[in-house]
Tab-separated table of C-alpha atoms and ligand atoms in Angstrom:
chain	number	residue	atom	x	y	z
A	284	MET	CA	4.034	0.273	21.494
A	285	ASP	CA	6.678	-2.304	20.552
A	286	LYS	CA	10.260	-2.111	21.712
A	287	ILE	CA	13.428	-3.781	20.491
A	288	VAL	CA	16.007	-5.116	22.972
A	289	ILE	CA	19.591	-5.743	21.880
A	290	HIS	CA	22.477	-7.288	23.795
A	291	GLY	CA	25.527	-5.979	21.982
A	292	GLY	CA	28.972	-7.376	21.239
A	293	HIS	CA	28.254	-10.019	18.589
A	294	ARG	CA	30.062	-10.094	15.253
A	295	LEU	CA	27.611	-10.325	12.352
A	296	ARG	CA	28.270	-13.159	9.933
A	297	GLY	CA	26.355	-14.723	7.075
A	298	GLU	CA	24.139	-13.339	4.341
A	299	VAL	CA	21.028	-11.182	4.194
A	300	VAL	CA	18.677	-10.492	1.268
A	301	ILE	CA	18.194	-6.810	0.448
A	302	HIS	CA	14.528	-5.959	-0.209
A	303	GLY	CA	12.982	-3.617	-2.768
A	304	ALA	CA	13.669	0.095	-2.358
A	305	LYS	CA	10.994	1.868	-0.278
A	306	ASN	CA	11.669	5.268	-1.835
A	307	ALA	CA	11.372	3.856	-5.343
A	308	ALA	CA	8.298	1.763	-4.548
A	309	LEU	CA	6.266	4.650	-3.122
A	310	LEU	CA	6.626	6.675	-6.323
A	311	ILE	CA	5.913	3.660	-8.524
A	312	GLN	CA	2.681	3.182	-6.586
A	313	CYS	CA	1.775	6.797	-7.460
A	314	ALA	CA	2.631	6.221	-11.137
A	315	ALA	CA	-0.188	3.641	-11.340
A	316	LEU	CA	-2.614	6.595	-11.126
A	317	LEU	CA	-1.454	7.841	-14.543
A	318	SER	CA	-3.296	5.044	-16.331
A	319	ASP	CA	-6.810	3.612	-16.117
A	320	LYS	CA	-5.351	0.145	-16.699
A	321	PRO	CA	-4.263	-2.212	-13.889
A	322	SER	CA	-0.622	-2.396	-12.802
A	323	ALA	CA	1.484	-4.795	-10.717
A	324	ILE	CA	4.510	-3.965	-8.546
A	325	ARG	CA	6.751	-6.844	-7.431
A	326	HIS	CA	9.576	-7.284	-4.891
A	327	LEU	CA	7.913	-4.756	-2.571
A	328	PRO	CA	9.243	-4.532	0.987
A	329	LYS	CA	6.572	-5.204	3.646
A	330	LEU	CA	6.694	-1.760	5.252
A	331	SER	CA	4.106	0.463	6.864
A	332	ASP	CA	4.819	3.272	4.366
A	333	ILE	CA	4.006	0.984	1.423
A	334	ALA	CA	0.762	-0.069	3.124
A	335	THR	CA	-0.074	3.582	3.845
A	336	MET	CA	0.370	4.490	0.192
A	337	GLY	CA	-1.839	1.513	-0.714
A	338	SER	CA	-4.538	2.883	1.609
A	339	LEU	CA	-4.279	6.299	-0.025
A	340	LEU	CA	-4.700	4.738	-3.467
A	341	GLU	CA	-7.779	2.905	-2.171
A	342	HIS	CA	-9.114	6.173	-0.742
A	343	LEU	CA	-8.707	7.642	-4.240
A	344	GLY	CA	-10.813	4.826	-5.723
A	345	CYS	CA	-8.219	2.221	-6.720
A	346	GLU	CA	-8.641	-1.471	-5.994
A	347	VAL	CA	-5.432	-2.534	-4.241
A	348	GLU	CA	-4.455	-6.038	-3.155
A	349	GLY	CA	-1.274	-7.806	-2.119
A	350	ASP	CA	1.880	-6.786	-0.287
A	351	ARG	CA	5.063	-8.392	-1.678
A	352	THR	CA	3.355	-8.098	-5.088
A	353	MET	CA	0.798	-5.272	-5.139
A	354	ASN	CA	-1.905	-5.215	-7.817
A	355	ILE	CA	-3.430	-1.766	-8.383
A	356	ASP	CA	-6.560	-1.274	-10.499
A	357	PRO	CA	-7.269	2.448	-11.008
A	358	THR	CA	-10.321	1.896	-13.231
A	359	ARG	CA	-12.719	3.564	-10.812
A	360	VAL	CA	-10.527	6.465	-9.654
A	361	ALA	CA	-12.585	9.008	-11.612
A	362	GLU	CA	-15.558	8.220	-9.357
A	363	GLY	CA	-13.485	8.640	-6.193
A	364	SER	CA	-12.738	11.819	-4.258
A	365	LEU	CA	-9.505	13.037	-5.782
A	366	GLU	CA	-8.323	14.216	-2.404
A	367	ALA	CA	-5.355	13.205	-0.248
A	368	PRO	CA	-6.630	14.044	3.245
A	369	TYR	CA	-4.637	15.584	6.099
A	370	ASP	CA	-4.611	12.483	8.299
A	371	MET	CA	-3.014	10.459	5.490
A	372	VAL	CA	-0.539	13.083	4.325
A	373	LYS	CA	0.619	13.859	7.867
A	374	THR	CA	1.281	10.135	8.367
A	375	MET	CA	3.409	9.947	5.262
A	376	ARG	CA	4.554	13.061	3.416
A	377	ALA	CA	5.321	11.078	0.238
A	378	SER	CA	1.528	11.197	-0.267
A	379	VAL	CA	2.030	14.597	-1.923
A	380	THR	CA	3.455	12.818	-4.963
A	381	VAL	CA	-0.050	11.797	-5.997
A	382	MET	CA	-0.529	15.425	-7.101
A	383	GLY	CA	1.282	15.153	-10.417
A	384	PRO	CA	-0.431	11.948	-11.598
A	385	LEU	CA	-3.948	12.999	-10.475
A	386	LEU	CA	-3.652	16.464	-12.035
A	387	ALA	CA	-2.281	15.071	-15.307
A	388	ARG	CA	-4.809	12.240	-15.596
A	389	TYR	CA	-7.990	13.814	-14.155
A	390	GLY	CA	-7.382	17.563	-14.416
A	391	HIS	CA	-7.841	18.304	-10.718
A	392	CYS	CA	-7.023	17.160	-7.200
A	393	ARG	CA	-6.903	18.435	-3.628
A	394	VAL	CA	-3.974	17.470	-1.425
A	395	SER	CA	-3.280	18.393	2.188
A	396	LEU	CA	-0.105	20.364	2.715
A	397	PRO	CA	2.244	17.939	4.494
A	398	GLY	CA	3.489	20.266	7.216
A	399	GLY	CA	6.909	19.694	8.685
A	400	CYS	CA	8.353	16.487	10.098
A	401	ALA	CA	11.034	15.533	12.612
A	402	ILE	CA	13.915	16.214	10.232
A	403	GLY	CA	12.803	19.573	8.877
A	404	ALA	CA	10.200	21.912	7.404
A	405	ARG	CA	10.275	20.029	4.083
A	406	PRO	CA	8.169	22.504	2.042
A	407	ILE	CA	6.721	21.566	-1.354
A	408	ASP	CA	7.127	24.969	-3.051
A	409	GLN	CA	9.208	23.453	-5.864
A	410	HIS	CA	6.589	20.785	-6.552
A	411	LEU	CA	3.956	23.526	-6.944
A	412	LYS	CA	6.132	25.889	-9.011
A	413	GLY	CA	6.990	23.027	-11.346
A	414	LEU	CA	3.342	22.048	-11.808
A	415	GLU	CA	2.437	25.726	-12.415
A	416	ALA	CA	5.072	25.774	-15.170
A	417	LEU	CA	3.000	23.048	-16.852
A	418	GLY	CA	-0.164	25.170	-16.619
A	419	ALA	CA	-1.630	24.105	-13.267
A	420	LYS	CA	-3.884	26.627	-11.489
A	421	ILE	CA	-3.038	26.334	-7.803
A	422	THR	CA	-4.972	27.616	-4.775
A	423	LEU	CA	-3.790	27.242	-1.185
A	424	ARG	CA	-6.484	27.384	1.511
A	425	HIS	CA	-7.448	25.700	4.764
A	426	GLY	CA	-4.182	23.728	4.804
A	427	TYR	CA	-4.870	22.159	1.418
A	428	VAL	CA	-3.616	22.802	-2.098
A	429	ASP	CA	-6.190	22.703	-4.873
A	430	LEU	CA	-4.794	22.023	-8.353
A	431	LYS	CA	-6.668	22.359	-11.636
A	432	ALA	CA	-5.743	22.098	-15.314
A	433	ARG	CA	-8.020	21.191	-18.216
A	434	ARG	CA	-4.955	19.710	-19.851
A	435	LEU	CA	-1.371	20.356	-18.777
A	436	LYS	CA	0.884	21.758	-21.457
A	437	GLY	CA	4.575	21.101	-21.933
A	438	GLY	CA	6.853	23.720	-20.378
A	439	SER	CA	10.352	24.452	-19.115
A	440	PHE	CA	11.229	24.617	-15.444
A	441	MET	CA	14.469	25.086	-13.538
A	442	PHE	CA	14.268	23.785	-9.951
A	443	ASP	CA	15.630	26.327	-7.416
A	444	THR	CA	16.792	23.451	-5.231
A	445	VAL	CA	17.444	19.793	-6.023
A	446	THR	CA	14.394	17.879	-4.817
A	447	VAL	CA	13.775	14.164	-5.332
A	448	GLY	CA	10.021	14.306	-4.761
A	449	GLY	CA	9.642	17.539	-6.688
A	450	THR	CA	11.459	16.061	-9.687
A	451	GLN	CA	9.275	12.941	-9.566
A	452	ASN	CA	5.980	14.813	-9.154
A	453	VAL	CA	6.618	17.160	-12.079
A	454	MET	CA	8.107	14.423	-14.277
A	455	MET	CA	4.991	12.275	-13.799
A	456	ALA	CA	2.700	15.232	-14.592
A	457	ALA	CA	4.655	16.073	-17.769
A	458	THR	CA	4.159	12.577	-19.228
A	459	LEU	CA	0.513	13.408	-20.098
A	460	ALA	CA	0.991	17.120	-20.867
A	461	LYS	CA	0.446	18.358	-24.417
A	462	GLY	CA	3.899	19.028	-25.868
A	463	THR	CA	7.490	18.872	-24.677
A	464	SER	CA	8.741	19.633	-21.157
A	465	ARG	CA	12.327	20.401	-20.127
A	466	LEU	CA	13.180	20.110	-16.435
A	467	GLU	CA	16.556	21.386	-15.222
A	468	ASN	CA	18.473	21.083	-11.945
A	469	VAL	CA	16.550	17.866	-11.295
A	470	ALA	CA	17.468	15.182	-8.768
A	471	ARG	CA	19.709	12.421	-10.116
A	472	GLU	CA	18.835	9.805	-7.456
A	473	PRO	CA	18.434	6.169	-8.602
A	474	GLU	CA	14.796	6.397	-7.492
A	475	VAL	CA	14.239	9.076	-10.176
A	476	GLU	CA	15.759	6.797	-12.817
A	477	GLU	CA	13.707	3.840	-11.566
A	478	LEU	CA	10.483	5.875	-11.813
A	479	ALA	CA	11.404	6.991	-15.341
A	480	ARG	CA	11.953	3.320	-16.308
A	481	VAL	CA	8.421	2.501	-15.143
A	482	LEU	CA	6.908	5.523	-16.921
A	483	VAL	CA	8.628	4.501	-20.175
A	484	LYS	CA	7.199	0.981	-19.715
A	485	MET	CA	3.780	2.709	-19.547
A	486	GLY	CA	4.454	4.447	-22.871
A	487	ALA	CA	5.906	7.738	-21.670
A	488	GLN	CA	8.652	9.420	-23.711
A	489	ILE	CA	11.414	10.492	-21.318
A	490	THR	CA	15.131	11.169	-21.829
A	491	GLY	CA	17.836	12.264	-19.405
A	492	ALA	CA	16.621	10.649	-16.148
A	493	GLY	CA	19.683	10.300	-13.904
A	494	SER	CA	21.252	13.448	-15.330
A	495	SER	CA	20.480	17.018	-14.252
A	496	VAL	CA	18.196	17.673	-17.273
A	497	ILE	CA	15.124	15.583	-18.096
A	498	GLU	CA	13.058	16.025	-21.278
A	499	ILE	CA	9.551	14.600	-21.611
A	500	GLU	CA	7.424	14.431	-24.776
A	501	GLY	CA	3.823	14.291	-23.564
A	502	VAL	CA	1.482	11.534	-24.800
A	503	ASP	CA	-2.300	11.193	-24.707
A	504	GLU	CA	-2.549	8.121	-22.510
A	505	LEU	CA	-0.425	5.612	-20.642
A	506	MET	CA	-0.769	1.851	-20.172
A	507	GLY	CA	-0.491	-0.189	-17.001
A	508	PHE	CA	2.838	-1.765	-16.025
A	509	ASP	CA	4.334	-4.817	-14.349
A	510	HIS	CA	7.571	-3.939	-12.569
A	511	ALA	CA	9.933	-5.470	-10.020
A	512	VAL	CA	11.374	-2.788	-7.735
A	513	VAL	CA	15.137	-2.238	-7.587
A	514	PRO	CA	16.844	-3.296	-4.290
A	515	ASP	CA	17.146	-0.667	-1.554
A	516	ARG	CA	20.526	1.112	-1.491
A	517	ILE	CA	19.850	2.602	1.952
A	518	GLU	CA	18.805	-0.683	3.545
A	519	ALA	CA	21.912	-2.271	1.996
A	520	GLY	CA	24.059	0.581	3.311
A	521	THR	CA	22.583	0.158	6.780
A	522	PHE	CA	23.436	-3.551	6.892
A	523	ALA	CA	26.895	-2.747	5.475
A	524	VAL	CA	27.552	-0.405	8.413
A	525	ALA	CA	26.330	-3.139	10.793
A	526	ALA	CA	28.949	-5.520	9.348
A	527	ALA	CA	31.680	-2.864	9.454
A	528	ILE	CA	31.161	-1.842	13.100
A	529	THR	CA	30.818	-5.382	14.487
A	530	ARG	CA	34.024	-6.652	12.802
A	531	GLY	CA	31.618	-8.843	10.877
A	532	ASP	CA	31.611	-10.562	7.506
A	533	VAL	CA	28.256	-10.207	5.737
A	534	LEU	CA	27.122	-10.820	2.173
A	535	LEU	CA	24.381	-8.379	1.155
A	536	LEU	CA	22.496	-10.391	-1.469
A	537	ASP	CA	21.175	-8.340	-4.432
A	538	ALA	CA	22.682	-5.126	-3.016
A	539	PRO	CA	22.537	-2.399	-5.744
A	540	VAL	CA	26.296	-1.814	-5.727
A	541	ASP	CA	26.143	0.651	-8.629
A	542	HIS	CA	24.026	2.984	-6.468
A	543	MET	CA	26.262	2.675	-3.392
A	544	HIS	CA	29.605	4.104	-4.515
A	545	ALA	CA	29.611	6.995	-2.029
A	546	THR	CA	28.762	4.702	0.895
A	547	ILE	CA	31.290	2.057	-0.168
A	548	ALA	CA	34.021	4.704	-0.529
A	549	LYS	CA	33.437	5.913	3.045
A	550	LEU	CA	33.274	2.389	4.462
A	551	GLU	CA	36.600	1.572	2.802
A	552	GLU	CA	38.108	4.848	4.033
A	553	ALA	CA	37.120	3.726	7.541
A	554	GLY	CA	38.964	0.434	7.019
A	555	ALA	CA	36.166	-1.937	6.005
A	556	VAL	CA	36.772	-4.232	3.027
A	557	CYS	CA	33.984	-4.285	0.407
A	558	HIS	CA	34.039	-7.069	-2.181
A	559	VAL	CA	31.675	-6.817	-5.151
A	560	GLU	CA	30.481	-10.398	-5.722
A	561	SER	CA	28.318	-11.836	-8.484
A	562	ASP	CA	25.271	-11.960	-6.161
A	563	GLY	CA	25.818	-8.851	-4.067
A	564	LEU	CA	28.239	-6.990	-1.837
A	565	ARG	CA	30.368	-8.627	0.849
A	566	VAL	CA	31.430	-6.334	3.697
A	567	VAL	CA	34.165	-7.297	6.155
A	568	GLY	CA	34.663	-5.105	9.215
A	569	PRO	CA	38.212	-4.279	10.399
A	570	GLU	CA	39.625	-4.817	13.875
A	571	ARG	CA	40.147	-1.022	14.083
A	572	LEU	CA	37.934	1.598	12.430
A	573	GLU	CA	39.421	4.882	11.225
A	574	PRO	CA	37.571	8.234	11.440
A	575	VAL	CA	35.874	9.635	8.310
A	576	ASP	CA	34.645	13.105	7.385
A	577	ILE	CA	31.272	13.105	5.631
A	578	SER	CA	29.156	15.792	3.975
A	579	THR	CA	25.725	14.751	2.737
A	580	ARG	CA	24.932	15.784	-0.839
A	581	PRO	CA	22.367	15.083	-3.538
A	582	TYR	CA	23.128	11.883	-5.487
A	583	PRO	CA	25.751	10.802	-6.479
A	584	GLY	CA	27.135	12.436	-3.327
A	585	PHE	CA	26.886	10.835	0.105
A	586	ALA	CA	23.210	10.120	0.889
A	587	THR	CA	21.569	12.031	3.728
A	588	ASP	CA	19.634	8.821	4.467
A	589	MET	CA	22.947	7.188	5.437
A	590	GLN	CA	24.173	10.015	7.707
A	591	ALA	CA	22.796	8.733	11.027
A	592	GLN	CA	24.103	5.227	10.365
A	593	MET	CA	27.620	6.447	9.538
A	594	MET	CA	27.625	8.551	12.689
A	595	VAL	CA	27.592	5.312	14.701
A	596	LEU	CA	30.597	4.090	12.738
A	597	ALA	CA	32.345	7.397	13.457
A	598	ALA	CA	31.571	6.989	17.169
A	599	CYS	CA	33.306	3.590	17.074
A	600	ALA	CA	36.326	4.857	15.082
A	601	HIS	CA	39.671	5.785	16.691
A	602	GLY	CA	39.829	9.523	16.128
A	603	GLN	CA	37.663	12.537	15.319
A	604	SER	CA	35.178	12.711	12.441
A	605	LEU	CA	33.246	15.687	11.088
A	606	ILE	CA	29.769	14.951	9.730
A	607	THR	CA	27.958	17.757	7.880
A	608	GLU	CA	24.254	17.520	6.989
A	609	THR	CA	23.580	19.805	4.015
A	610	ILE	CA	20.154	18.491	2.903
A	611	PHE	CA	17.877	18.762	5.958
A	612	GLU	CA	17.965	21.360	8.699
A	613	ASN	CA	17.270	19.083	11.657
A	614	ARG	CA	18.646	15.638	10.966
A	615	PHE	CA	20.740	15.169	14.116
A	616	MET	CA	17.926	13.887	16.367
A	617	HIS	CA	19.924	10.689	16.922
A	618	VAL	CA	22.818	12.593	18.537
A	619	PRO	CA	21.385	13.043	22.065
A	620	GLU	CA	20.395	9.370	22.187
A	621	LEU	CA	23.812	8.211	20.942
A	622	ASN	CA	25.478	10.443	23.541
A	623	ARG	CA	23.366	8.748	26.231
A	624	MET	CA	25.015	5.511	25.053
A	625	GLY	CA	28.442	6.943	25.643
A	626	ALA	CA	29.206	8.583	22.291
A	627	ASP	CA	30.956	11.961	22.358
A	628	ILE	CA	29.244	14.039	19.671
A	629	THR	CA	28.900	17.824	19.569
A	630	VAL	CA	26.502	19.490	17.131
A	631	GLN	CA	27.425	22.930	15.789
A	632	GLY	CA	24.738	24.046	13.321
A	633	HIS	CA	24.788	21.733	10.312
A	634	ALA	CA	27.933	19.953	11.508
A	635	ALA	CA	28.524	17.278	14.134
A	636	VAL	CA	31.981	16.674	15.602
A	637	VAL	CA	32.289	13.005	16.586
A	638	ARG	CA	35.109	12.142	18.960
A	639	GLY	CA	35.336	8.406	18.500
A	640	GLY	CA	37.026	5.629	20.393
A	641	SER	CA	34.754	5.449	23.438
A	642	ARG	CA	33.065	2.085	24.037
A	643	LEU	CA	29.301	2.535	23.739
A	644	THR	CA	27.154	1.201	26.580
A	645	GLY	CA	23.599	-0.088	26.337
A	646	ALA	CA	20.766	2.218	27.439
A	647	GLU	CA	17.028	2.847	27.089
A	648	VAL	CA	16.670	5.088	24.029
A	649	MET	CA	13.858	6.586	21.958
A	650	ALA	CA	13.537	6.500	18.173
A	651	THR	CA	12.529	9.831	16.615
A	652	ASP	CA	12.580	9.230	12.859
A	653	LEU	CA	13.325	6.412	10.469
A	654	ARG	CA	17.079	6.668	9.989
A	655	ALA	CA	17.727	7.862	13.556
A	656	SER	CA	16.070	4.649	14.792
A	657	ALA	CA	18.308	2.627	12.458
A	658	SER	CA	21.349	4.296	14.025
A	659	LEU	CA	20.139	3.331	17.515
A	660	VAL	CA	19.867	-0.309	16.413
A	661	LEU	CA	23.406	-0.153	15.034
A	662	ALA	CA	24.667	1.389	18.274
A	663	GLY	CA	22.929	-1.357	20.258
A	664	LEU	CA	24.749	-4.001	18.196
A	665	VAL	CA	28.147	-2.749	19.385
A	666	ALA	CA	27.286	-1.375	22.838
A	667	SER	CA	28.214	-3.387	25.913
A	668	GLY	CA	25.120	-4.565	27.760
A	669	LYS	CA	21.441	-4.124	26.962
A	670	THR	CA	19.879	-1.461	24.732
A	671	GLU	CA	16.108	-0.934	24.700
A	672	ILE	CA	14.709	1.040	21.752
A	673	ARG	CA	11.181	2.404	22.027
A	674	ARG	CA	8.848	3.833	19.354
A	675	VAL	CA	10.140	1.283	16.863
A	676	TYR	CA	7.204	2.108	14.575
A	677	HIS	CA	9.631	4.622	13.075
A	678	LEU	CA	11.894	1.710	12.145
A	679	ASP	CA	9.047	-0.282	10.609
A	680	ARG	CA	8.560	2.473	8.027
A	681	GLY	CA	11.804	1.571	6.290
A	682	TYR	CA	13.147	-1.796	7.448
A	683	GLU	CA	11.212	-5.047	7.081
A	684	ALA	CA	11.639	-7.428	10.062
A	685	ILE	CA	15.052	-5.993	10.845
A	686	GLU	CA	15.281	-7.797	14.195
A	687	LYS	CA	14.731	-11.212	12.540
A	688	ARG	CA	17.276	-10.472	9.830
A	689	LEU	CA	19.901	-9.249	12.288
A	690	ARG	CA	19.258	-12.336	14.478
A	691	GLY	CA	19.895	-14.435	11.364
A	692	LEU	CA	23.342	-12.803	11.216
A	693	GLY	CA	24.131	-13.696	14.827
A	694	ALA	CA	22.928	-10.614	16.708
A	695	ASN	CA	21.154	-10.956	20.058
A	696	VAL	CA	18.041	-8.912	19.288
A	697	ARG	CA	14.391	-9.356	20.227
A	698	ARG	CA	11.186	-7.415	19.631
A	699	TYR	CA	8.623	-7.143	22.461
A	700	HIS	CA	5.076	-6.339	21.426
A	701	ARG	CA	2.791	-3.887	23.205
A	702	ALA	CA	5.412	-3.011	25.779
A	703	LYS	CA	4.154	-0.437	28.331
A	704	GLY	CA	5.411	3.131	27.817
B	56	EPZ	C1	13.209	11.947	-0.539
B	56	EPZ	O1	12.461	12.872	0.230
B	56	EPZ	C2	13.277	10.681	0.298
B	56	EPZ	N1	11.918	10.191	0.540
B	56	EPZ	C3	13.969	10.984	1.631
B	56	EPZ	O2	14.099	9.748	2.329
B	56	EPZ	C4	15.361	11.534	1.342
B	56	EPZ	O3	15.976	11.878	2.564
B	56	EPZ	C5	15.252	12.774	0.444
B	56	EPZ	O4	14.538	12.437	-0.762
B	56	EPZ	C6	16.622	13.331	0.052
B	56	EPZ	O5	17.363	12.338	-0.605
B	56	EPZ	C7	11.282	9.532	-0.450
B	56	EPZ	O6	11.800	9.350	-1.534
B	56	EPZ	C8	9.894	9.035	-0.132
B	56	EPZ	P1	13.703	16.369	-1.202
B	56	EPZ	P2	11.967	14.253	-0.447
B	56	EPZ	O7	12.481	16.973	-1.800
B	56	EPZ	O8	11.692	14.042	-1.889
B	56	EPZ	C9	13.972	20.858	0.239
B	56	EPZ	C10	14.018	8.310	4.175
B	56	EPZ	O9	14.611	8.314	5.258
B	56	EPZ	N2	12.774	21.106	-0.584
B	56	EPZ	O10	14.781	15.892	-2.115
B	56	EPZ	O11	10.883	14.812	0.396
B	56	EPZ	C11	13.669	19.984	1.452
B	56	EPZ	O12	13.179	20.774	2.508
B	56	EPZ	C12	13.456	9.592	3.606
B	56	EPZ	O13	13.846	7.289	3.460
B	56	EPZ	C13	12.314	22.406	-0.759
B	56	EPZ	O14	12.895	23.361	-0.226
B	56	EPZ	O15	13.262	15.145	-0.277
B	56	EPZ	C14	15.010	19.374	1.756
B	56	EPZ	O16	15.749	20.300	2.534
B	56	EPZ	C15	13.664	10.779	4.549
B	56	EPZ	N3	11.212	22.627	-1.524
B	56	EPZ	C16	15.670	19.246	0.379
B	56	EPZ	O17	14.918	20.080	-0.504
B	56	EPZ	C17	10.541	21.606	-2.139
B	56	EPZ	O18	9.540	21.865	-2.847
B	56	EPZ	C18	15.631	17.825	-0.185
B	56	EPZ	O19	14.284	17.369	-0.116
B	56	EPZ	C19	11.009	20.289	-1.953
B	56	EPZ	C20	12.129	20.067	-1.181
């Protein structure tokens, strides 16, 4: 397994291009299943999750080629096995969002239940209740969910909890239902709006995406699409934190500033200076970082996917910060590793008390999930001495060539392939 080695203490300077948003791209890949016409997705990040979704689409009968631009031809899906198998779904839980498109387009599918993951149980009860509201007949057995519907019919559904994937799954299914659907208490994330933009390009009739109520007028068929994915607000936020904690000065080219208000507000509260430029966001780190209290919330609140990264900033700040994780039940896996690097963080339930000001020191650490591994990279950038991060495959799920891009900003970072252990 690869490892990344960082020698900390370098200020980051220069500019870095922000790639397409992973969490938008994955759902747009699923949307291609709603049509029997070919589609093209551009500006894709070269990430293992995107490749995994491509493999699932191939398993379902699509012809898939390309990486930065992915061409998907679903013409032969009907002949395929409309099943998302366990070994694929357990690798990437976003696979469950093929349910809505397959059910709407082909009237049946069988998808493995995803099971939990490092950050929580992550059930899909809301996905299933929403699809049932559109007329799906659902059977759970042998770890799989079987869904059937001769033709979905428009319905109303109020989500019990705000769920990004649940909103996207049910919204996609409703586009081909017969009649009007009204979804309430939906997620307002930019990735929901981006998916709705693609569905409308395909001929879907959708209003309200980005608000807490979405209405969909079902149509009989949808066309293919050609779409360039919006830049990744979480990748941009991660690089912004890297600039802020290293007293750097970095221009994040193409950063989606409009989707980053909560992150920018917290960076500025900590003392960083964020300039919105014509081609992106420039972040200048202060000589002294101030503590910040953060509570993760559904969009437009502070993103849970930025929590681990901001915890490193809090560890570097002069004072105490309180970080509360309200979305997932186990998203503090980075804390023990950061404490091994000299941070002083105490977890009490859903809250972490971060006593900042201590100088982090390099150590051998282990990545556990995608954003936790990003926080270990950030910590390595500011720690004195050498940090070795193992199990970097977690990182490769969400950050394309991060070591090369950080090196381009002046960091001392190297990746070692097939390291023992
Ligand atoms: C999406 O996951 C993102 N993944 C996650 O990003 C992100 O952390 C999350 O949204 C929240 O913003 C993708 O878009 C591929 P949820 P998703 O359904 O859709 C509970 C990353 O690091 N819930 O909004 O799976 C659930 O347990 C990843 O890029 C139910 O109870 O998240 C969680 O506590 C990690 N029942 C909360 O809702 C359901 O049926 C939010 O989950 C569905 C969800």
